[in-house]
PDB file of C-alpha atoms in Angstrom:
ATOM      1  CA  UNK I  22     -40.397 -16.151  -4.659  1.00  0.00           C
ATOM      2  CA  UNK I  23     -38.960 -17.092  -8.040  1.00  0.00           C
ATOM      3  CA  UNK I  24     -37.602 -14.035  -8.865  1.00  0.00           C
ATOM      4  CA  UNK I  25     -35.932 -13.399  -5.631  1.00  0.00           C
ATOM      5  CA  UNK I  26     -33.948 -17.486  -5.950  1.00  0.00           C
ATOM      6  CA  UNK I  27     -33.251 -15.960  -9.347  1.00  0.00           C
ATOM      7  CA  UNK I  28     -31.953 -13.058  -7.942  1.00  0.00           C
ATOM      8  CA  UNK I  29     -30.056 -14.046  -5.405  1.00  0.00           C
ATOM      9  CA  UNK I  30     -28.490 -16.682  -8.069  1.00  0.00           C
ATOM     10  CA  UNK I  31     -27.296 -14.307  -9.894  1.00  0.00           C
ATOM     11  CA  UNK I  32     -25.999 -11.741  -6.676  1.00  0.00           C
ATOM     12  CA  UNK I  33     -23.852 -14.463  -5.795  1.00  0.00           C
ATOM     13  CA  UNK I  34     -21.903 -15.840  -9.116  1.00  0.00           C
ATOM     14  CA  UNK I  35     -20.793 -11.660  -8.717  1.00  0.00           C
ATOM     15  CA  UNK I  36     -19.782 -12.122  -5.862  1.00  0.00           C
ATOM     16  CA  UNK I  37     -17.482 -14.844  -6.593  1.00  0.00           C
ATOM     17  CA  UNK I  38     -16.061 -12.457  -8.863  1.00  0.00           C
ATOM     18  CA  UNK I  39     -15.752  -9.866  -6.371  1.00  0.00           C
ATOM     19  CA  UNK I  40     -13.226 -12.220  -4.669  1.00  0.00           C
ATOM     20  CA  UNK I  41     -16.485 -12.952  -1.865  1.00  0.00           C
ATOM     21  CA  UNK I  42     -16.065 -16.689  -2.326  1.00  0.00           C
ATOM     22  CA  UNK I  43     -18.270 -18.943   0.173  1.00  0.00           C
ATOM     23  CA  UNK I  44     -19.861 -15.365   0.731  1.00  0.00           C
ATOM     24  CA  UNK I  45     -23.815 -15.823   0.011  1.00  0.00           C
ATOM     25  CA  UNK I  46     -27.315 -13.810  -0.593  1.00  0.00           C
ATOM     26  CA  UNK I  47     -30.378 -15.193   0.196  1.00  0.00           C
ATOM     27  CA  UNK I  48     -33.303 -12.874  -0.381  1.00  0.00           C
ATOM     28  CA  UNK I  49     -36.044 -13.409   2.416  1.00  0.00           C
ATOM     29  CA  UNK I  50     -40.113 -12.857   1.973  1.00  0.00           C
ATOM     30  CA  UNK I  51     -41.997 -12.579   4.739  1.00  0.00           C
ATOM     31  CA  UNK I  52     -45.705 -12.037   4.671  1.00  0.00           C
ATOM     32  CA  UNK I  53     -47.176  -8.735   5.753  1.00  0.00           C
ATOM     33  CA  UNK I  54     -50.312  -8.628   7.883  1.00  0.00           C
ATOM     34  CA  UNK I  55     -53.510  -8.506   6.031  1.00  0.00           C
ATOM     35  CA  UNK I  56     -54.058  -4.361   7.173  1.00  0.00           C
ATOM     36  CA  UNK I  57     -50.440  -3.647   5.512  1.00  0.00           C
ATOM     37  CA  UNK I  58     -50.491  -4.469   2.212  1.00  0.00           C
ATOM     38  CA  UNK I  59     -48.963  -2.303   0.404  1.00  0.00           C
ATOM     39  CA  UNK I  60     -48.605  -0.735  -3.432  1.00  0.00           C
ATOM     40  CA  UNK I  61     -45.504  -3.035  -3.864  1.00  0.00           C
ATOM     41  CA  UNK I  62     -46.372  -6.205  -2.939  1.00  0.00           C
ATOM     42  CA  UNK I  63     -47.854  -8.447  -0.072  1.00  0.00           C
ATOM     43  CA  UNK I  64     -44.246  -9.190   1.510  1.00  0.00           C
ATOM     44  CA  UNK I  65     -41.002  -7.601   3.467  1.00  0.00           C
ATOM     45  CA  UNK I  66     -38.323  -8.105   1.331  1.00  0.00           C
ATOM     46  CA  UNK I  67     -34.927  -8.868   3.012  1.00  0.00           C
ATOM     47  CA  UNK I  68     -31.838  -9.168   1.917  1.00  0.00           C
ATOM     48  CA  UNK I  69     -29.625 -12.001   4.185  1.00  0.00           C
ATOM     49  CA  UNK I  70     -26.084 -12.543   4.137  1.00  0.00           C
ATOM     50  CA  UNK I  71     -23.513 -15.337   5.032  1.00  0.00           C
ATOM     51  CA  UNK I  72     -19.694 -14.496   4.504  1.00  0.00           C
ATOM     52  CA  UNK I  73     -18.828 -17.966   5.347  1.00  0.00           C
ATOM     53  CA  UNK I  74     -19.874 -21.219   4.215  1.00  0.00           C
ATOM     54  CA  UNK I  75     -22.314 -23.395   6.988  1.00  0.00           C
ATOM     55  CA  UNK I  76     -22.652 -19.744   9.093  1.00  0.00           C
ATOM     56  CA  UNK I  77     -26.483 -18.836   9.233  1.00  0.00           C
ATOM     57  CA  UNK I  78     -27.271 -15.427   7.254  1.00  0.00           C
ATOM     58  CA  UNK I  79     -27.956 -12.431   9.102  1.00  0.00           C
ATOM     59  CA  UNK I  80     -28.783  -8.946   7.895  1.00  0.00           C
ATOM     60  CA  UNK I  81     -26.526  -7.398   5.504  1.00  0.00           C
ATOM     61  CA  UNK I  82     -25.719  -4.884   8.250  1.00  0.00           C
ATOM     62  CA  UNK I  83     -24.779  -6.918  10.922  1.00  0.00           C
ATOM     63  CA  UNK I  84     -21.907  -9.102   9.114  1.00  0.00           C
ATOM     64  CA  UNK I  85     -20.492  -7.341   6.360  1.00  0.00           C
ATOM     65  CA  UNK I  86     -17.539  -5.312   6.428  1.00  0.00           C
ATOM     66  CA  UNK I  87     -16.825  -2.280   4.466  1.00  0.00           C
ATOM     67  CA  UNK I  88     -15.657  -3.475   1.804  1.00  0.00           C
ATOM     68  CA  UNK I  89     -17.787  -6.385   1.753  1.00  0.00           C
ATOM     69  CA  UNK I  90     -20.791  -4.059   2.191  1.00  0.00           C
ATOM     70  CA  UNK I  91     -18.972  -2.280  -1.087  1.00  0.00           C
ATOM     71  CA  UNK I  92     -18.752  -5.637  -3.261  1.00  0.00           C
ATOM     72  CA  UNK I  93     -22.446  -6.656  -2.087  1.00  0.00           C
ATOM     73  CA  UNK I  94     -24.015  -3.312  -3.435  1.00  0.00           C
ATOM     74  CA  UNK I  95     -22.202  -3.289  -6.485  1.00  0.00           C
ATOM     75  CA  UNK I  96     -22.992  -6.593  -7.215  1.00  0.00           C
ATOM     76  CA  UNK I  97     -27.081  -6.295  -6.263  1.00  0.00           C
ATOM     77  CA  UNK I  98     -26.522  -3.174  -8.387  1.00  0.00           C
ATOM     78  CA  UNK I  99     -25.090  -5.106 -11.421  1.00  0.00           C
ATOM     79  CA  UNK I 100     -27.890  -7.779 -11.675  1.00  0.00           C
ATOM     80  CA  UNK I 101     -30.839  -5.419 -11.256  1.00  0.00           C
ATOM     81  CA  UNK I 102     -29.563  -3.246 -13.770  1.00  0.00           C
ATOM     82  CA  UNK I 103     -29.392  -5.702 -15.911  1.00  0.00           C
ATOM     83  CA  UNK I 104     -32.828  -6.222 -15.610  1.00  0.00           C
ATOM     84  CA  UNK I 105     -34.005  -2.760 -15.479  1.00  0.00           C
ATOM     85  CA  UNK I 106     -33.364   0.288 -17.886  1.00  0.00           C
ATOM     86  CA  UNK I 107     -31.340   2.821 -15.024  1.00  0.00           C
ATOM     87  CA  UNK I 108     -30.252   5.435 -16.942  1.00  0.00           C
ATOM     88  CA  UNK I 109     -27.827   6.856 -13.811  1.00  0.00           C
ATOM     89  CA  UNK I 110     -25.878   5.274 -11.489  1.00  0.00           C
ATOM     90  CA  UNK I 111     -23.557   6.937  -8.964  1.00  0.00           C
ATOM     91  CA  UNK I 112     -20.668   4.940  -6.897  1.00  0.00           C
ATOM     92  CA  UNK I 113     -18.878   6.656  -4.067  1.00  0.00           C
ATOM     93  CA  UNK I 114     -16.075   4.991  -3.338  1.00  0.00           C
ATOM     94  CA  UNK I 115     -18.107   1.390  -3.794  1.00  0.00           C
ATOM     95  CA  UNK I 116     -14.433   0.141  -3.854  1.00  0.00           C
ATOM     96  CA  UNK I 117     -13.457   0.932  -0.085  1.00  0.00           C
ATOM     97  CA  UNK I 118     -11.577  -1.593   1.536  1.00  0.00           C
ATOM     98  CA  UNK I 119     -10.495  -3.508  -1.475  1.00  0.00           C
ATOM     99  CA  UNK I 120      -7.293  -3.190  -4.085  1.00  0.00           C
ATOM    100  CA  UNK I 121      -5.330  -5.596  -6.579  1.00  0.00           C
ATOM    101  CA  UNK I 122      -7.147  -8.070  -8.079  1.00  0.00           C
ATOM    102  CA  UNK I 123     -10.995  -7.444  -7.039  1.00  0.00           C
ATOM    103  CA  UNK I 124     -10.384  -3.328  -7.459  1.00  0.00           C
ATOM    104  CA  UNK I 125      -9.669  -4.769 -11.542  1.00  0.00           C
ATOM    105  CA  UNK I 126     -13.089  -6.495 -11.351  1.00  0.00           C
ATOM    106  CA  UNK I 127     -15.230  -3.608  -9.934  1.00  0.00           C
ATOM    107  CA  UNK I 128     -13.731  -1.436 -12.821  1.00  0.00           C
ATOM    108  CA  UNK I 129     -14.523  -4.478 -15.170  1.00  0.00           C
ATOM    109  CA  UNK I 130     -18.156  -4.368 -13.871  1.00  0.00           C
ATOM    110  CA  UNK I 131     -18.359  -0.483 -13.916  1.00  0.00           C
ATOM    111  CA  UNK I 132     -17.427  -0.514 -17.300  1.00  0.00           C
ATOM    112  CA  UNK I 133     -20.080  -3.229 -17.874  1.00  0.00           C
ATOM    113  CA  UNK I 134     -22.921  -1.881 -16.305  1.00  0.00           C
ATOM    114  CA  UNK I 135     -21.719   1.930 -18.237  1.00  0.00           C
ATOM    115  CA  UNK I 136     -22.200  -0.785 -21.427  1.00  0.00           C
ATOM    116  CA  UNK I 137     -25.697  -1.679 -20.805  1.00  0.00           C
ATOM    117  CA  UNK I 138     -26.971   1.389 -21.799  1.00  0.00           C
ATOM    118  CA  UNK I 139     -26.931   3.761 -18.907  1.00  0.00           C
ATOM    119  CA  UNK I 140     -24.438   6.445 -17.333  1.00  0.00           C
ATOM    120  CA  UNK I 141     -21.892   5.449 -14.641  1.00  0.00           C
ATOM    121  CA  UNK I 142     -20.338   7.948 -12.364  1.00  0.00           C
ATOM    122  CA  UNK I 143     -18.036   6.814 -10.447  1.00  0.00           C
ATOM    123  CA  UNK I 144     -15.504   8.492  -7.298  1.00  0.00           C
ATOM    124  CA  UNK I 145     -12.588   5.925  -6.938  1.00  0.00           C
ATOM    125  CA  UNK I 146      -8.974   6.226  -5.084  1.00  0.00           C
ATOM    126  CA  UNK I 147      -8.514   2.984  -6.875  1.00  0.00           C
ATOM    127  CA  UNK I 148      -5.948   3.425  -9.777  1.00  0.00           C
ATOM    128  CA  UNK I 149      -7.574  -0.610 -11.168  1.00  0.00           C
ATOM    129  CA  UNK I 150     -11.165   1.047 -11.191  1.00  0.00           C
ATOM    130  CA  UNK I 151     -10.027   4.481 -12.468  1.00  0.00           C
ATOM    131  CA  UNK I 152      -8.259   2.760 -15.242  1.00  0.00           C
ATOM    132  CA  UNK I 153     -11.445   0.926 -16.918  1.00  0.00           C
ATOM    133  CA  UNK I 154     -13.473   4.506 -17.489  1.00  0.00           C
ATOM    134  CA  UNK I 155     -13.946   5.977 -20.763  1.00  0.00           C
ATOM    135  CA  UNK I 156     -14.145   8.864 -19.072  1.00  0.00           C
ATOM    136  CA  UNK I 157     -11.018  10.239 -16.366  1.00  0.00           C
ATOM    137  CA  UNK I 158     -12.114  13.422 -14.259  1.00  0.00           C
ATOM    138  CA  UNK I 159      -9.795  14.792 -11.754  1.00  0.00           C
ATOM    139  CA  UNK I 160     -11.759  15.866  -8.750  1.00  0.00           C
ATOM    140  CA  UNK I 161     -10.416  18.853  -6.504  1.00  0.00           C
ATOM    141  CA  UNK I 162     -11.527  20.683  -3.858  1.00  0.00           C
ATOM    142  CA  UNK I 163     -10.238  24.692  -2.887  1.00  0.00           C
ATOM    143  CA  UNK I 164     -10.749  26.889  -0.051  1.00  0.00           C
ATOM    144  CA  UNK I 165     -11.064  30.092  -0.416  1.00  0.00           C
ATOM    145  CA  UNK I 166     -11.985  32.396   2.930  1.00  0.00           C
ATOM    146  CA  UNK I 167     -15.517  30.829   4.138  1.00  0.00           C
ATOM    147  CA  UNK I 168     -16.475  29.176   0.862  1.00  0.00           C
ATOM    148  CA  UNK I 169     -15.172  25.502  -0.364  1.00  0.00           C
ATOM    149  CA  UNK I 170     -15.064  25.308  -4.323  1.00  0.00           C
ATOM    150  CA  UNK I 171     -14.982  21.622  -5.773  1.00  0.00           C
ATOM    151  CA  UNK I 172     -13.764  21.399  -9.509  1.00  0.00           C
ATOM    152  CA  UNK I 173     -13.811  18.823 -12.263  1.00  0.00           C
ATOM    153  CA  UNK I 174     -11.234  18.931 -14.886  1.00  0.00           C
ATOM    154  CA  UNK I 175     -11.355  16.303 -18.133  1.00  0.00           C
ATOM    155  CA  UNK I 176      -8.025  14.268 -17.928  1.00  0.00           C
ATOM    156  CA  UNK I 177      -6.448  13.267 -21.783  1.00  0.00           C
ATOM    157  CA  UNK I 178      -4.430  10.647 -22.226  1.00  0.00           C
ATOM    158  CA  UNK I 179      -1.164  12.089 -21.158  1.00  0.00           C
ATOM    159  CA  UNK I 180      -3.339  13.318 -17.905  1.00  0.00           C
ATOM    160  CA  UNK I 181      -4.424  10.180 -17.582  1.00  0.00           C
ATOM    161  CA  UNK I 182      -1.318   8.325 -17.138  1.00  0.00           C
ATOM    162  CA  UNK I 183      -0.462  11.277 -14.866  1.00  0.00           C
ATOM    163  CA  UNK I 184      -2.763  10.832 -12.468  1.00  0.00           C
ATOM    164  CA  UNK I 185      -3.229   6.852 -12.013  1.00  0.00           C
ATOM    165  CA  UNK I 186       0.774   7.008 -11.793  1.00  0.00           C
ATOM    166  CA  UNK I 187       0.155   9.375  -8.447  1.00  0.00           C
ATOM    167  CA  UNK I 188      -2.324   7.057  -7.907  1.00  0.00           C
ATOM    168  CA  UNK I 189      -0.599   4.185  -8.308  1.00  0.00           C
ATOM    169  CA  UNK I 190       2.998   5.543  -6.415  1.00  0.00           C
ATOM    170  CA  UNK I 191       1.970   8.870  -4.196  1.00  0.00           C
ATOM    171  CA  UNK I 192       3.502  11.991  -4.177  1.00  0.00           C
ATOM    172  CA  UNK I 193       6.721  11.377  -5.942  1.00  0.00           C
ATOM    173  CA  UNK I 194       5.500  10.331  -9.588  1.00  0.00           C
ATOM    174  CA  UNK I 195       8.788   8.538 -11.352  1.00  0.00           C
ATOM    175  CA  UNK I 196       9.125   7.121 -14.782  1.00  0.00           C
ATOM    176  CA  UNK I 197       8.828   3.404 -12.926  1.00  0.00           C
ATOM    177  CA  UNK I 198       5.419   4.696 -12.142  1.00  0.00           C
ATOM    178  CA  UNK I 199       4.417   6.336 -15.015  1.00  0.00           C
ATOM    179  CA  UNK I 200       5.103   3.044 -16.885  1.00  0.00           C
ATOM    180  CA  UNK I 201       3.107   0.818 -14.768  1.00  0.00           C
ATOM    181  CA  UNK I 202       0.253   3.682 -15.153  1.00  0.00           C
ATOM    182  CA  UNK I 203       0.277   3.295 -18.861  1.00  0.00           C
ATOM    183  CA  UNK I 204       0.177  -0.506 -18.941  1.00  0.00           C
ATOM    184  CA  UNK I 205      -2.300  -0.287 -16.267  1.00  0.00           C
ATOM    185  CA  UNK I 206      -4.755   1.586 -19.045  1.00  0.00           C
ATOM    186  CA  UNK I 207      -3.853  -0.346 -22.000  1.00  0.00           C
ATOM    187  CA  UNK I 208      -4.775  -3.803 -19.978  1.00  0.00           C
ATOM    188  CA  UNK I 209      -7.930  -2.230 -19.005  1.00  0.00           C
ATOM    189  CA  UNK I 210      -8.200  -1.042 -22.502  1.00  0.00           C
ATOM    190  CA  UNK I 211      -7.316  -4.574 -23.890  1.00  0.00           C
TER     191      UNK I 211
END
């Protein structure tokens, strides 16, 4: 029970800085029945959720969004790796339904959770999460007769820029673009 107030604490200051304000965890244990204890522990664990202050929480499921349901992963993922030594993490697209300001604080928290020791992988059509990696891959995907091939090329610098400017502007890349692209990286660098 005091680990999961502790928990749950800690879930929700990330939150706040996922731009979930008023948004709030609470991490229920309820006792099982003396025939089904199990290896892990005497209680269900459940994790509640309230997106608005005074609101009752309910099951993650049944009032998040998608991009809420995004923010509230990454941030459960944040605070129990920072207890734990997970030496691989893999996001897919944990930034859907977000962009702007919170997209710059999932890369921030990417980058720190990438800091604590472990590996983050990461697919983002976020140019503000791309931009915090050490790391840029360009992901494509080919057809050829009945077989799909997916490829990963290494992006440089130069790349880089590139590809957060198409990110950043679409099809038509233009020096406007490319600019904002490279101050885009050097603020995330900063």
């Amino acid at each position: 029970e005091k680990s999961a107030k502790s928990m749950s604490k800690e879930i929700n200051e990330q939150l706040a800085r996922l731009t979930m304000e008023g948004a709030e965890i609470s991490i229920e244990l309820s006792p099982l029945l003396e025939d089904d204890f199990r290896e892990h522990g005497l209680e269900n664990i459940e994790f509640l959720l309230t997106t608005t202050p005074g609101q009752s929480h309910k099951s993650i499921a049944k009032v998040a969004s998608g991009g809420e349901l995004s923010r509230v992963s990454l941030a459960i993922n944040v605070v129990a790796a920072g207890h734990s030594k997970i030496p691989t993490l893999v996001f897919d697209e944990v930034d859907v339904g977000i962009g702007g300001r919170t997209a710059d604080v999932v890369g921030q928290l990417l980058k720190k959770l990438g800091e604590n020791g472990g590996q983050v992988i990461s697919v983002t059509h976020q140019p503000q999460v791309a931009a915090h990696a050490d790391h840029h891959y360009l992901s494509s995907k080919t057809i050829e007769k009945d077989n799909s091939l997916s490829l990963m090329m290494p992006l440089n610098k130069k790349q880089r820029i590139k590809e957060l400017a198409r990110m950043l502007g679409g099809a038509k890349i233009t020096q406007q673009t490319l600019s904002s692209a490279s101050e885009l990286l050097d603020l995330a660098s900063a």
